[in-house]
Tab-separated table of C-alpha atoms and ligand atoms in Angstrom:
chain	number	residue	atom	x	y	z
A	1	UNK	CA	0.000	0.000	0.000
A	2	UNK	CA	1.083	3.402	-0.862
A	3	UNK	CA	2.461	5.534	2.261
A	4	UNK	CA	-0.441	8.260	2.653
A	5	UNK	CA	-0.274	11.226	4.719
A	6	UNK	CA	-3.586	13.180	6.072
A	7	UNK	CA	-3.696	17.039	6.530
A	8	UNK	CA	-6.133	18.657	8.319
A	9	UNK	CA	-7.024	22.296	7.009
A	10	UNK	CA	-6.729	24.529	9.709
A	11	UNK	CA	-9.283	26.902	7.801
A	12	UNK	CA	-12.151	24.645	9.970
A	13	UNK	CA	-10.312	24.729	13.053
A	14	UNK	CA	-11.650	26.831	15.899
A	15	UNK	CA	-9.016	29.830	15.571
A	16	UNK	CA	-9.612	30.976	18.866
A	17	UNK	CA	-8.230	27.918	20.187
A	18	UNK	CA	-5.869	27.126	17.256
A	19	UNK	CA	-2.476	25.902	19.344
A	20	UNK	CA	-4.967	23.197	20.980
A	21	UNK	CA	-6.764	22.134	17.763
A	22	UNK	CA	-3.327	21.360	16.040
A	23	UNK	CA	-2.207	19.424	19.009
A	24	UNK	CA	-6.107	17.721	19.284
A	25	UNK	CA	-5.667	16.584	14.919
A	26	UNK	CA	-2.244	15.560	15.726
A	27	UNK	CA	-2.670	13.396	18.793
A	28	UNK	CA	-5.547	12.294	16.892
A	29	UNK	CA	-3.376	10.557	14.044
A	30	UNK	CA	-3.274	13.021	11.446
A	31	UNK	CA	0.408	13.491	10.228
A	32	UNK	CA	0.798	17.198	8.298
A	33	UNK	CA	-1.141	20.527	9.283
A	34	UNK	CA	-2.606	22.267	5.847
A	35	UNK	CA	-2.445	25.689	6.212
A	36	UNK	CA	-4.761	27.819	3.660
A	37	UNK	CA	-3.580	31.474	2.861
A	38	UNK	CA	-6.139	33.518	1.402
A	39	UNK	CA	-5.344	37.328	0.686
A	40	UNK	CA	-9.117	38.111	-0.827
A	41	UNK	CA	-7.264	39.300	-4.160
A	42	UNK	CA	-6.759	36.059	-5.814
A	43	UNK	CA	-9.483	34.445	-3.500
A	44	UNK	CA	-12.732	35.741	-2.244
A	45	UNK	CA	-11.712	35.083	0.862
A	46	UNK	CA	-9.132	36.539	3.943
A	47	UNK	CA	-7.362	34.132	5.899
A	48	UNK	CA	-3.763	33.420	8.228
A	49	UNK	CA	-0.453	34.504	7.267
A	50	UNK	CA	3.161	33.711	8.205
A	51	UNK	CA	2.742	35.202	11.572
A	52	UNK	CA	0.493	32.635	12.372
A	53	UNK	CA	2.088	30.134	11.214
A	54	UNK	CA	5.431	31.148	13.569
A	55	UNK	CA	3.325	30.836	16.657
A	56	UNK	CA	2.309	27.687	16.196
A	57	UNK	CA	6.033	26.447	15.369
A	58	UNK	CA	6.305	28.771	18.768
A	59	UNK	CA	3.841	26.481	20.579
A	60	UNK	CA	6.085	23.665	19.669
A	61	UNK	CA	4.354	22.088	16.785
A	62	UNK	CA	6.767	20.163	15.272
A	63	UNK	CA	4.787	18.450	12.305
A	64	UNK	CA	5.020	19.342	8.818
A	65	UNK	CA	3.531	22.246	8.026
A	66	UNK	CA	1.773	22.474	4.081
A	67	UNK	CA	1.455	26.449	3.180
A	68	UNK	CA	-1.591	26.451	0.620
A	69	UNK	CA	-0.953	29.903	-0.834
A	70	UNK	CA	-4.265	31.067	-2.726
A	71	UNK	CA	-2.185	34.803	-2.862
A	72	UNK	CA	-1.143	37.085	-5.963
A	73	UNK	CA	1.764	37.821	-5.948
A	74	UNK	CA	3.527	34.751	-4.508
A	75	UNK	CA	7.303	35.604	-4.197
A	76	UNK	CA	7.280	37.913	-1.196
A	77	UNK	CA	5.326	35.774	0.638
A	78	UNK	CA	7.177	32.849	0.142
A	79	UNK	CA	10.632	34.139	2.137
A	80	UNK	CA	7.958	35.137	5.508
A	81	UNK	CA	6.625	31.399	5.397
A	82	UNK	CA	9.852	30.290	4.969
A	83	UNK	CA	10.828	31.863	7.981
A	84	UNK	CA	8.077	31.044	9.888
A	85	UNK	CA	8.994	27.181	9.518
A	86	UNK	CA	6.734	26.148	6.567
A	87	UNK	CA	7.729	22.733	5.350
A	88	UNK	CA	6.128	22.564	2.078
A	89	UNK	CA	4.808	25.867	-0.336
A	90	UNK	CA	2.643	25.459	-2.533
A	91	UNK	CA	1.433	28.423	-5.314
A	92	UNK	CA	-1.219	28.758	-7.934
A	93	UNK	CA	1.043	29.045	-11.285
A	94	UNK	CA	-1.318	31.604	-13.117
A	95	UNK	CA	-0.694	33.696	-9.501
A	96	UNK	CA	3.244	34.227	-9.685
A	97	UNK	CA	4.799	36.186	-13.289
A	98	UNK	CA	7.659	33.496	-13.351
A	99	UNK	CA	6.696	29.630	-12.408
A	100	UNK	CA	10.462	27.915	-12.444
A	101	UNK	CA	11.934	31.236	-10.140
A	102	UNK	CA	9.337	31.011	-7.457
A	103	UNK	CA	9.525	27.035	-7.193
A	104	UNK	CA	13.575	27.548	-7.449
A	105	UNK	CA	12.890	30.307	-4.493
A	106	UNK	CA	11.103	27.901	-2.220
A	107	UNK	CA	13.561	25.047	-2.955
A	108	UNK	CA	16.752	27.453	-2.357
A	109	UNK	CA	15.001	28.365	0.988
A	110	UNK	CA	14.877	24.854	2.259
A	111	UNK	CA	10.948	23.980	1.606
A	112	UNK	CA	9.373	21.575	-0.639
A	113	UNK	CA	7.935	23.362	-3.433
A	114	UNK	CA	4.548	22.389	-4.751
A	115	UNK	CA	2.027	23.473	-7.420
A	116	UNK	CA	-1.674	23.801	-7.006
A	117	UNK	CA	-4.421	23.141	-9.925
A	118	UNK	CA	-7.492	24.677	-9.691
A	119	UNK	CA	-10.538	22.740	-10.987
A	120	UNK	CA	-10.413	24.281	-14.632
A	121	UNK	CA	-6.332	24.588	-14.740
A	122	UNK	CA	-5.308	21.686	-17.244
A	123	UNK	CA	-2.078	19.636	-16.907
A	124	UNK	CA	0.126	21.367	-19.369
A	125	UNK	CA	1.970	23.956	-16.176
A	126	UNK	CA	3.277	20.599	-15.389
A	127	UNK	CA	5.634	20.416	-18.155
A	128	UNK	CA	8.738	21.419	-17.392
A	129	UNK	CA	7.988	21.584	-13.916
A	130	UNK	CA	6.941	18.178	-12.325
A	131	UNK	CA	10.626	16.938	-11.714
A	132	UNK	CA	11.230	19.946	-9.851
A	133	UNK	CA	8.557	19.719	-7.404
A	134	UNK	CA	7.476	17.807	-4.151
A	135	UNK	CA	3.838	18.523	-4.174
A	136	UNK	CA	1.132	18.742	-6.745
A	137	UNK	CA	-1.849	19.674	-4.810
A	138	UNK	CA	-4.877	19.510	-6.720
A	139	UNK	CA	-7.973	21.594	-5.876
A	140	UNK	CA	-11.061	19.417	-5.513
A	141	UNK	CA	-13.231	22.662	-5.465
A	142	UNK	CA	-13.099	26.021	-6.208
A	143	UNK	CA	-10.451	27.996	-4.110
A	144	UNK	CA	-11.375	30.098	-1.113
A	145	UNK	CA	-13.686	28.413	0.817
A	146	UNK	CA	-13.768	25.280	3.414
A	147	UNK	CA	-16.974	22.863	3.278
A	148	UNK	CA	-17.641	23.130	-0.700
A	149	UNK	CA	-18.757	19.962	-2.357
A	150	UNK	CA	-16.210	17.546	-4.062
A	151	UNK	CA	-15.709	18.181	-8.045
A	152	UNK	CA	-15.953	14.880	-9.144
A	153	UNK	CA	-13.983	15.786	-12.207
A	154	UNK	CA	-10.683	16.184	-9.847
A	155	UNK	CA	-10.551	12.527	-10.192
A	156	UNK	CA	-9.795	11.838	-13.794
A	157	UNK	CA	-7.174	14.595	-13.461
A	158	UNK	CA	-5.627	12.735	-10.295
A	159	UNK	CA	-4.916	9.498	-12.041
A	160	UNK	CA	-3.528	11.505	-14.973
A	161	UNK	CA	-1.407	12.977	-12.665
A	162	UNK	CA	-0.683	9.580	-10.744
A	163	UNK	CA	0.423	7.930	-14.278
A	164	UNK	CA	3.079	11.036	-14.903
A	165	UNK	CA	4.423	11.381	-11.280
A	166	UNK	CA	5.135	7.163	-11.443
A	167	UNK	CA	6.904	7.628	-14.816
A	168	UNK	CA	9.462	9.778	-13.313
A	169	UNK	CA	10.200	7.238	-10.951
A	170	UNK	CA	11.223	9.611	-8.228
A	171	UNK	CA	10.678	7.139	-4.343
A	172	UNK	CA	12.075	7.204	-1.131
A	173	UNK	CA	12.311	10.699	0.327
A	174	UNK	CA	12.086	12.294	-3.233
A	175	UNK	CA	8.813	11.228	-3.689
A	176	UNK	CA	6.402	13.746	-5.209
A	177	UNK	CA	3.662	13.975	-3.403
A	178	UNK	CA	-0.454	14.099	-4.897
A	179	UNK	CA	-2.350	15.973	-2.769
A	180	UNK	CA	-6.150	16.227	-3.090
A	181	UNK	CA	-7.913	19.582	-1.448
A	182	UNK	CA	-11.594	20.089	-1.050
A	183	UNK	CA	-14.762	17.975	-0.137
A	184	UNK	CA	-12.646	15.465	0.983
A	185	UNK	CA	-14.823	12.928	3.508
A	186	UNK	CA	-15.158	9.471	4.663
A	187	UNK	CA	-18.004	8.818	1.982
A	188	UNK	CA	-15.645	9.442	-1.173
A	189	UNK	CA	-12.092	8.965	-0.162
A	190	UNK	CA	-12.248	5.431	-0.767
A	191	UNK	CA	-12.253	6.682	-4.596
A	192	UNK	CA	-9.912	9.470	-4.303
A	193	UNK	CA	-7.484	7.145	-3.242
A	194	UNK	CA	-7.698	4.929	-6.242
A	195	UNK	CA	-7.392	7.575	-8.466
A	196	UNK	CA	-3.727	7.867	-7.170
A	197	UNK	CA	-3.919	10.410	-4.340
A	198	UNK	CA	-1.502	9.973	-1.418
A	199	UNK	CA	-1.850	13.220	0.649
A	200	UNK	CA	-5.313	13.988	1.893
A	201	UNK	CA	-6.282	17.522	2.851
A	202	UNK	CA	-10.007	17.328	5.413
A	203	UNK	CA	-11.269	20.215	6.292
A	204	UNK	CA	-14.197	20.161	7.530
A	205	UNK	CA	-14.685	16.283	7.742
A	206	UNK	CA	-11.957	16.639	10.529
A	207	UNK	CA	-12.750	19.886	12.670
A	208	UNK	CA	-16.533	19.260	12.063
A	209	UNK	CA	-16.510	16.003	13.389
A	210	UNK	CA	-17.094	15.456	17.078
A	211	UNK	CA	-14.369	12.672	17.301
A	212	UNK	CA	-11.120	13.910	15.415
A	213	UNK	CA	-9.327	10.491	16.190
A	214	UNK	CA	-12.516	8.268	15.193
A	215	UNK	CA	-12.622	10.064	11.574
A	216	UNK	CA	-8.934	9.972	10.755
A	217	UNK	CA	-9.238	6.228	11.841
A	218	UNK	CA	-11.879	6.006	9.362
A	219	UNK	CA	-10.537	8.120	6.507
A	220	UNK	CA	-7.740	5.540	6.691
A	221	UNK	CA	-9.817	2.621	6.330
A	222	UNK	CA	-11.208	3.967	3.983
A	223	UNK	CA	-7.783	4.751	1.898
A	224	UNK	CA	-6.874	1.152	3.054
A	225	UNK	CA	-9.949	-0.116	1.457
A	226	UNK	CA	-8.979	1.173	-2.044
A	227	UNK	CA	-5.998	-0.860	-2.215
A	228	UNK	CA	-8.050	-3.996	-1.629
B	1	DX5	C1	-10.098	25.757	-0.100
B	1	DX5	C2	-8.952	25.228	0.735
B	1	DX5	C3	-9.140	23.851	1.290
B	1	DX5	C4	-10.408	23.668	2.056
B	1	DX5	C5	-10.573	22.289	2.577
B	1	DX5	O1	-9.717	26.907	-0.751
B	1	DX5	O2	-7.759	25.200	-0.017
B	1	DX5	O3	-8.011	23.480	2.056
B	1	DX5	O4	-10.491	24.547	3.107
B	1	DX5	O5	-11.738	22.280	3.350
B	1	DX5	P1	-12.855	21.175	3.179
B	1	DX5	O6	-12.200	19.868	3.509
B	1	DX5	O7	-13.880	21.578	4.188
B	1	DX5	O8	-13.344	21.238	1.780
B	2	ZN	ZN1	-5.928	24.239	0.848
């Protein structure tokens, strides 16, 4: 079975309380935090920024931490997450003026770069790109909003995306990951899964849910269940 990782989006969380909630989805299994910068300029929609993310590292959060960034520009913003102890980056490519500098930028700061497909964005800004890369992070809805309803059309493009990421025949620690973000739940992630994902963003399903251990245990069931 493929090694999968699950990432709770913090954009659910309670932010009053957000130091506990991290802890509370990472004692409860889940293995990377998802962090969603919105800058209601590319997005309809105003979120967290790198100051944010430094108090949690501050807190002592010591899990990976996945920097969404649904911002225009990207570059400047990309040096104050590094900062603040992002692990990966990930951009929107129509969102920065120069796709190789900013992923070379993230890299030469010592995070994983990744790039991040919106619903309508076809495959083609992964030419030239997808060896360089740690992350492709493929939106599942439209961008700027948690709780949306899964695009069932992400799927098709995730096994696309599956077939080219195995043909570079990158493993161990250079695997590139395929992330899936948006409408992720227990009901469908059986089918995410075996479309080729291997990183699972859950809003909502997580910090909805009553019992943050009993759904991760049962979103990996269900991503065990795909393999069978
Ligand atoms: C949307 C964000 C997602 C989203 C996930 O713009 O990138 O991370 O909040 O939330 P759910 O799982 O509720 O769709
Ligand atoms: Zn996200």
């Amino acid at each position: 079975m493929r090694d999968v990782l699950i990432a709770p989006s913090i954009l659910s969380a309670d932010f009053a309380r957000l130091g506990e909630e991290v802890e509370a989805v990472l004692s409860a299994g889940a293995d990377v935090i998802h962090f969603d910068v919105m800058d209601n300029h590319y997005v309809p929609n105003l979120t967290v920024g790198p100051l944010v993310c430094h108090a949690l590292r501050n807190h002592g959060i010591e899990a990976p931490i996945d920097v969404h960034l649904m911002v225009r520009p990207v570059d400047r913003l990309v040096h104050d997450f590094a900062n603040a102890g992002a692990t990966y980056i990930s951009f929107h490519p129509e969102a920065t003026e120069h796709v190789d500098r900013t992923i070379g930028l993230i890299r030469e700061l010592g995070c994983k770069p990744g790039i991040a497909l919106n619903p309508a964005t076809s495959l083609q800004c992964l030419d030239y790109t997808l060896e360089k890369i740690d992350l492709v992070l493929v939106m599942s809805v439209n961008p700027g909003f948690g709780g949306q309803a899964f695009l069932t059309s992400s799927l098709d493009k995730l096994s696309k995306i599956r077939t080219r990421i195995d043909a570079l025949a990158r493993g161990g620690d250079e695997t590139i990951r395929l992330e899936v973000d948006g409408g992720v739940k227990p009901e469908n992630i059986r089918r995410i899964a075996a479309a080729g994902a291997d990183m699972f963003v859950a809003g909502s399903a997580i910090f909805n849910a009553d019992d943050y251990a009993l759904t991760i245990a049962e979103l990996r069931n269900q991503i065990a269940a795909a393999d069978g």
